Amino acid sequence: MKAIRVREYGPPEVMRLEEVPDPVPGPGQLLIRVRAAGVNPVETYIRSGMHYRAAGALPYTPGGDAAGVVEAVGDGVRGQAPGDRIYTSATVTGAYAELAVCDATRVHPLPANVSFAQGAAVGVPYATAWRALFQRARAVPGETVLVHGASGGVGIAALQIARAAGLRVTGTAGTPEGIALAQREGAHHAFDHRSPGYLDKAVAANGGRGFDVILEMLSNVNLANDLKALAMGGRVVVIGSRGTVEIDPRDTMARDASIVGMSLFNMPDADRVAVHAALVAGLENGTLRPVVGRELPLSRAPESHVAVMAPGAKGKIVLIP
């Protein structure tokens, strides 16, 4: 099969398309024919050698999110069969490939109304958004939520999930197209996060009251100001950060506020089962509609890693083997 291989940590160009032996599923595993693979920021950190969880020997094939068809079933697998349409939330051998081995517990049914490209946009983005909103922030219907970076993969997922759950949703984006996309995907209000005073405008549009929940994708830039935009008892969920930040702890004291971190690497198995049960239901009934911004061939994986880290996101980037 053809697969992207990383033989040394470094810039995007260390990813190269190679011919490698087809993987074989072991007990409790599935072999997946990959129709689309999702590109996530965490994969750029691992490739560069920055990520603290970048375990495993070189060379390796990147990627955890994929959608496709079950090709073969390992011993002991029940309830899944060749030909099933699926999406993955992790792989054993890497998703940037024509074939991938996955643990059966990390493979989920892909409803017929969802394309493979959309299915590749589910695993990390939608699980992150769902866990951030409900398992970490404990959001409930009627609360207000601010989603930073609302035009990206996680941001769009958060808008759709929060709106369907009865929250009042505000989003931010960095381009007119991103703002329009956020409004189309569930934001009651959307603001340009490059505009001075945008958080004050967002709070004003929220009736002058701070937000109950803020989902923060770039904490090193926004966290100090987020704390000032919280309601009493508000919670900021730190989803992403690219550096350090200085905050005033008194901003948390004044509001009985909480700063909550999260990473999908830390999610217990029981929580993961609950998250993906909810996501599959949302995909089936149409309340969750992954937005694919770009589809690139597997050979352009280096370009995808540049694009996923660039500002101005408009949906998910996926690779097509």
Steps between C-alpha positions, in 0.01 A plus 500: 500500500592868481549684828659815634812420703693717743860383545623798702332776701502837330312728259207385285736385226614204712170336402546295183267272305642147485405145406480286815367152580128471567430484875329195650242523781567309819252377760242765585602712201355603164667576167347812346506607136554872553286725279591824680736597785455803722786743566528636854738752660625240749649305209719799412632513857583129494667524158712793614613312813334751734219284637561341838289197406692430178577146610609226266794430278574665170398456226127541543187592305310802640130534565225367722179621336377316193186378329462208268388139475590195708730283287573214743419400858744362755430215742254572778326795334122494522240730348721631218545343158671561166312762299383704800528878459691641798694791643790468742604693808851348500712262295780259585696537175412858393217654297704670225494179296290287269451241776508533879469264795280618786391356833136401460405719798620809310286436192148642481214467249482767230139573408408480131415873489860595589775498235840344561663845492255616765561184701872577509407833663322342797748325730721766660298817429157381606621291793703798621202734476259260669740418782588865554137610520345223704767294676734785593291820507180319609296730276121475528216626277434870540862593570709721273818388325770687311691295242833645391618393155146406406577446131752219562432130544452503877324837487237389249441182699453703818252736333286215370512299822430798726215633286334156485528473881315825564789732582525862390802505270746772398794434269814680386691473174765697314348558156159606363464152349577341837247720676233410244585131541470524879157659470388239251614216727322612816638823647234747611771768478848500345785749529835567335768406753749724321286806577593706809245464777329199346453332839325810637268491198434130556411558866273792402319279248456250782295756691799643682542180699816294478506151354437185700746303287787604273671245276856621447710376207791746541540552873839667483337791315151518649485352851560818699223681315269197511496515880362853486221384266365226728174505691485413869603136530626499141740241362775530239596171338856503369495299178810639334804714576823582320693657785478656846273778624479731800163534675367691798369239748267763646292473184414144603435601860257776405285255304551169682634397160683185394770429244469139386747319279421208274667257264347207317809297597367508858144387423397181685351219294154543656495869408609417146213255458253766611647766272490290185151367574386862509693591185363209296146595605563861396637390164199275444241767576684775312569737789872439451622584150881499464625772266792407275697806394765331285565157353860424401660187357719299736813618319428856618514414871781754558277776360216386727719545809580857398134574431363356825719737703421809293238757611172538313373143524176416318422144601703182517797400284496137386737282297365266232713186437 
